[in-house]
Amino acid sequence: MEHFSAKGFTPGQAKIKLVLDDKRIAAACVGRGDITHLKQNVAAVLDKTELTQLDREVFKNYAAQTCSGYCAGCANICDSVAADIPVSDVMRYLMYYNSFGDTQTARQLFAEIPQQIRDKMLTVDYAAAESRCPQRLPIARFVNQAVRTLA
Ligand code: SF4
């Protein structure tokens, strides 16, 4: 992402510009952070700088390098492990924690899961979901991490 820093964009601003550069997309629902974050997002939307072919190539390479850790949120797979365990939600809370740095929201949402469900999470076998996961994510390991860090 240094490529975009050199052009004066934060990584978040560069991503917003790429999304809005795609003519198939009419709107982008972006970040929820503080007022600085909001101002950066608005500035990116209002900025008239056109992305170059090189910019798009840089993004394409970045996506190829980082997509393996991306959780697609396919609840039909993850939530089939046990009817009462919202695994896909827990994966999303971990994304807030690990990728967005929004530890407070992650912990608040995790705390809304009833205690008996949280206790049960570490006793479930996630192998079936892991074998169907399109991203081949280690779901059991992530759930373990959630229970340890978000509780
Ligand atoms: S199956 Fe994989 S990609 Fe889909 S929600 Fe579960 S962990 Fe995420």
mmCIF file of C-alpha atoms and ligand atoms in Angstrom:
data_model
loop_
_atom_site.group_PDB
_atom_site.id
_atom_site.type_symbol
_atom_site.label_atom_id
_atom_site.label_comp_id
_atom_site.label_asym_id
_atom_site.label_seq_id
_atom_site.Cartn_x
_atom_site.Cartn_y
_atom_site.Cartn_z
ATOM 1 C CA MET A 1 0.000 0.000 0.000
ATOM 2 C CA GLU A 2 3.058 2.315 -0.065
ATOM 3 C CA HIS A 3 2.144 2.904 -3.703
ATOM 4 C CA PHE A 4 -0.958 4.801 -2.574
ATOM 5 C CA SER A 5 0.735 6.499 0.369
ATOM 6 C CA ALA A 6 3.092 8.091 -2.149
ATOM 7 C CA LYS A 7 0.020 9.477 -3.913
ATOM 8 C CA GLY A 8 -1.294 10.954 -0.660
ATOM 9 C CA PHE A 9 -3.972 8.354 0.090
ATOM 10 C CA THR A 10 -4.399 6.264 3.204
ATOM 11 C CA PRO A 11 -4.966 2.555 2.523
ATOM 12 C CA GLY A 12 -8.660 3.047 3.358
ATOM 13 C CA GLN A 13 -9.002 5.980 0.980
ATOM 14 C CA ALA A 14 -7.345 4.021 -1.805
ATOM 15 C CA LYS A 15 -9.789 1.139 -1.295
ATOM 16 C CA ILE A 16 -12.774 3.502 -1.400
ATOM 17 C CA LYS A 17 -11.520 5.014 -4.633
ATOM 18 C CA LEU A 18 -11.090 1.583 -6.182
ATOM 19 C CA VAL A 19 -14.613 0.500 -5.235
ATOM 20 C CA LEU A 20 -16.171 3.707 -6.556
ATOM 21 C CA ASP A 21 -14.057 3.447 -9.719
ATOM 22 C CA ASP A 22 -16.005 0.290 -10.568
ATOM 23 C CA LYS A 23 -18.968 1.494 -12.633
ATOM 24 C CA ARG A 24 -21.001 -1.522 -11.562
ATOM 25 C CA ILE A 25 -21.064 -0.113 -8.023
ATOM 26 C CA ALA A 26 -23.297 2.881 -7.267
ATOM 27 C CA ALA A 27 -22.509 3.371 -3.572
ATOM 28 C CA ALA A 28 -20.077 2.224 -0.918
ATOM 29 C CA CYS A 29 -21.009 1.781 2.721
ATOM 30 C CA VAL A 30 -17.741 2.641 4.430
ATOM 31 C CA GLY A 31 -16.200 2.654 7.926
ATOM 32 C CA ARG A 32 -17.722 3.404 11.236
ATOM 33 C CA GLY A 33 -14.744 4.849 13.050
ATOM 34 C CA ASP A 34 -14.187 8.279 14.573
ATOM 35 C CA ILE A 35 -14.588 11.741 12.994
ATOM 36 C CA THR A 36 -11.061 11.615 11.517
ATOM 37 C CA HIS A 37 -11.929 8.377 9.799
ATOM 38 C CA LEU A 38 -15.183 9.879 8.511
ATOM 39 C CA LYS A 39 -13.375 12.953 7.128
ATOM 40 C CA GLN A 40 -10.832 10.740 5.360
ATOM 41 C CA ASN A 41 -13.614 8.701 3.780
ATOM 42 C CA VAL A 42 -15.494 11.785 2.582
ATOM 43 C CA ALA A 43 -12.255 13.265 1.175
ATOM 44 C CA ALA A 44 -11.656 10.063 -0.774
ATOM 45 C CA VAL A 45 -15.163 10.165 -2.227
ATOM 46 C CA LEU A 46 -14.834 13.828 -3.246
ATOM 47 C CA ASP A 47 -11.301 13.457 -4.627
ATOM 48 C CA LYS A 48 -11.310 13.619 -8.441
ATOM 49 C CA THR A 49 -7.994 11.821 -9.016
ATOM 50 C CA GLU A 50 -8.501 9.050 -11.568
ATOM 51 C CA LEU A 51 -6.976 5.666 -10.831
ATOM 52 C CA THR A 52 -4.392 4.530 -13.362
ATOM 53 C CA GLN A 53 -3.939 1.076 -14.821
ATOM 54 C CA LEU A 54 -0.883 0.710 -12.575
ATOM 55 C CA ASP A 55 -3.064 1.538 -9.523
ATOM 56 C CA ARG A 56 -5.473 -1.231 -10.489
ATOM 57 C CA GLU A 57 -2.611 -3.670 -10.983
ATOM 58 C CA VAL A 58 -1.233 -2.819 -7.542
ATOM 59 C CA PHE A 59 -4.637 -3.547 -6.021
ATOM 60 C CA LYS A 60 -4.973 -6.779 -7.957
ATOM 61 C CA ASN A 61 -1.634 -7.991 -6.610
ATOM 62 C CA TYR A 62 -2.540 -6.871 -3.090
ATOM 63 C CA ALA A 63 -5.820 -8.796 -3.294
ATOM 64 C CA ALA A 64 -4.043 -11.914 -4.517
ATOM 65 C CA GLN A 65 -1.587 -11.718 -1.620
ATOM 66 C CA THR A 66 -4.163 -11.116 1.111
ATOM 67 C CA CYS A 67 -7.406 -12.834 0.046
ATOM 68 C CA SER A 68 -6.571 -16.171 1.668
ATOM 69 C CA GLY A 69 -7.341 -14.843 5.153
ATOM 70 C CA TYR A 70 -10.618 -13.233 4.161
ATOM 71 C CA CYS A 71 -13.797 -14.640 5.712
ATOM 72 C CA ALA A 72 -16.630 -14.511 3.187
ATOM 73 C CA GLY A 73 -19.349 -14.636 5.855
ATOM 74 C CA CYS A 74 -21.077 -17.675 4.402
ATOM 75 C CA ALA A 75 -23.280 -18.454 7.377
ATOM 76 C CA ASN A 76 -24.912 -21.381 5.581
ATOM 77 C CA ILE A 77 -21.643 -23.266 6.067
ATOM 78 C CA CYS A 78 -20.308 -22.028 9.382
ATOM 79 C CA ASP A 79 -23.595 -21.857 11.253
ATOM 80 C CA SER A 80 -24.505 -25.412 10.286
ATOM 81 C CA VAL A 81 -21.939 -26.735 12.770
ATOM 82 C CA ALA A 82 -24.359 -26.315 15.665
ATOM 83 C CA ALA A 83 -27.754 -24.674 15.436
ATOM 84 C CA ASP A 84 -27.222 -22.341 18.365
ATOM 85 C CA ILE A 85 -23.630 -21.219 17.718
ATOM 86 C CA PRO A 86 -23.351 -18.104 15.490
ATOM 87 C CA VAL A 87 -19.937 -19.012 14.088
ATOM 88 C CA SER A 88 -20.077 -16.645 11.111
ATOM 89 C CA ASP A 89 -20.910 -13.760 13.463
ATOM 90 C CA VAL A 90 -17.978 -14.692 15.683
ATOM 91 C CA MET A 91 -15.708 -14.681 12.632
ATOM 92 C CA ARG A 92 -16.982 -11.181 11.834
ATOM 93 C CA TYR A 93 -16.325 -9.994 15.391
ATOM 94 C CA LEU A 94 -12.776 -11.286 15.073
ATOM 95 C CA MET A 95 -12.426 -9.274 11.860
ATOM 96 C CA TYR A 96 -13.472 -6.154 13.789
ATOM 97 C CA TYR A 97 -10.863 -7.032 16.410
ATOM 98 C CA ASN A 98 -7.966 -8.169 14.250
ATOM 99 C CA SER A 99 -8.390 -6.209 11.025
ATOM 100 C CA PHE A 100 -10.282 -3.052 11.970
ATOM 101 C CA GLY A 101 -8.723 -2.598 15.411
ATOM 102 C CA ASP A 102 -12.231 -2.015 16.774
ATOM 103 C CA THR A 103 -11.723 -4.041 19.923
ATOM 104 C CA GLN A 104 -14.593 -2.416 21.819
ATOM 105 C CA THR A 105 -17.259 -3.282 19.244
ATOM 106 C CA ALA A 106 -15.859 -6.788 18.884
ATOM 107 C CA ARG A 107 -16.047 -7.398 22.625
ATOM 108 C CA GLN A 108 -19.490 -5.812 22.984
ATOM 109 C CA LEU A 109 -20.988 -7.965 20.246
ATOM 110 C CA PHE A 110 -19.328 -11.114 21.536
ATOM 111 C CA ALA A 111 -20.678 -10.396 25.028
ATOM 112 C CA GLU A 112 -24.218 -10.406 23.611
ATOM 113 C CA ILE A 113 -23.887 -14.123 22.888
ATOM 114 C CA PRO A 114 -25.397 -15.972 25.874
ATOM 115 C CA GLN A 115 -22.784 -17.386 28.254
ATOM 116 C CA GLN A 116 -23.932 -20.997 27.813
ATOM 117 C CA ILE A 117 -23.438 -20.664 24.043
ATOM 118 C CA ARG A 118 -19.962 -19.161 24.530
ATOM 119 C CA ASP A 119 -19.083 -22.021 26.883
ATOM 120 C CA LYS A 120 -20.233 -24.538 24.297
ATOM 121 C CA MET A 121 -18.099 -23.060 21.507
ATOM 122 C CA LEU A 122 -14.923 -24.829 22.576
ATOM 123 C CA THR A 123 -16.604 -28.230 22.769
ATOM 124 C CA VAL A 124 -17.834 -28.337 19.170
ATOM 125 C CA ASP A 125 -16.108 -30.116 16.268
ATOM 126 C CA TYR A 126 -15.641 -27.625 13.431
ATOM 127 C CA ALA A 127 -14.032 -30.096 11.012
ATOM 128 C CA ALA A 128 -17.086 -30.353 8.740
ATOM 129 C CA ALA A 129 -17.278 -26.579 8.327
ATOM 130 C CA GLU A 130 -13.514 -26.317 7.834
ATOM 131 C CA SER A 131 -13.662 -28.887 5.044
ATOM 132 C CA ARG A 132 -16.363 -26.852 3.262
ATOM 133 C CA CYS A 133 -14.879 -23.416 3.965
ATOM 134 C CA PRO A 134 -14.107 -21.807 0.570
ATOM 135 C CA GLN A 135 -11.198 -19.945 2.161
ATOM 136 C CA ARG A 136 -9.852 -23.012 3.975
ATOM 137 C CA LEU A 137 -9.819 -21.074 7.238
ATOM 138 C CA PRO A 138 -8.919 -22.834 10.506
ATOM 139 C CA ILE A 139 -12.324 -22.173 12.044
ATOM 140 C CA ALA A 140 -11.708 -24.056 15.291
ATOM 141 C CA ARG A 141 -8.541 -22.051 15.886
ATOM 142 C CA PHE A 142 -10.346 -18.772 15.209
ATOM 143 C CA VAL A 143 -13.227 -19.673 17.531
ATOM 144 C CA ASN A 144 -10.680 -20.544 20.184
ATOM 145 C CA GLN A 145 -9.026 -17.173 19.657
ATOM 146 C CA ALA A 146 -12.400 -15.415 19.936
ATOM 147 C CA VAL A 147 -13.242 -17.093 23.217
ATOM 148 C CA ARG A 148 -9.827 -16.197 24.628
ATOM 149 C CA THR A 149 -9.577 -12.611 23.385
ATOM 150 C CA LEU A 150 -13.128 -11.288 23.119
ATOM 151 C CA ALA A 151 -14.504 -12.623 26.390
HETATM 152 S S1 SF4 B 1 -17.085 -21.079 5.901
HETATM 153 FE FE1 SF4 B 1 -15.094 -20.010 5.991
HETATM 154 S S2 SF4 B 1 -15.339 -18.152 4.769
HETATM 155 FE FE2 SF4 B 1 -17.408 -18.957 5.208
HETATM 156 S S3 SF4 B 1 -18.069 -17.903 7.096
HETATM 157 FE FE3 SF4 B 1 -17.091 -19.810 7.725
HETATM 158 S S4 SF4 B 1 -14.934 -19.267 8.087
HETATM 159 FE FE4 SF4 B 1 -15.828 -17.608 6.886
#
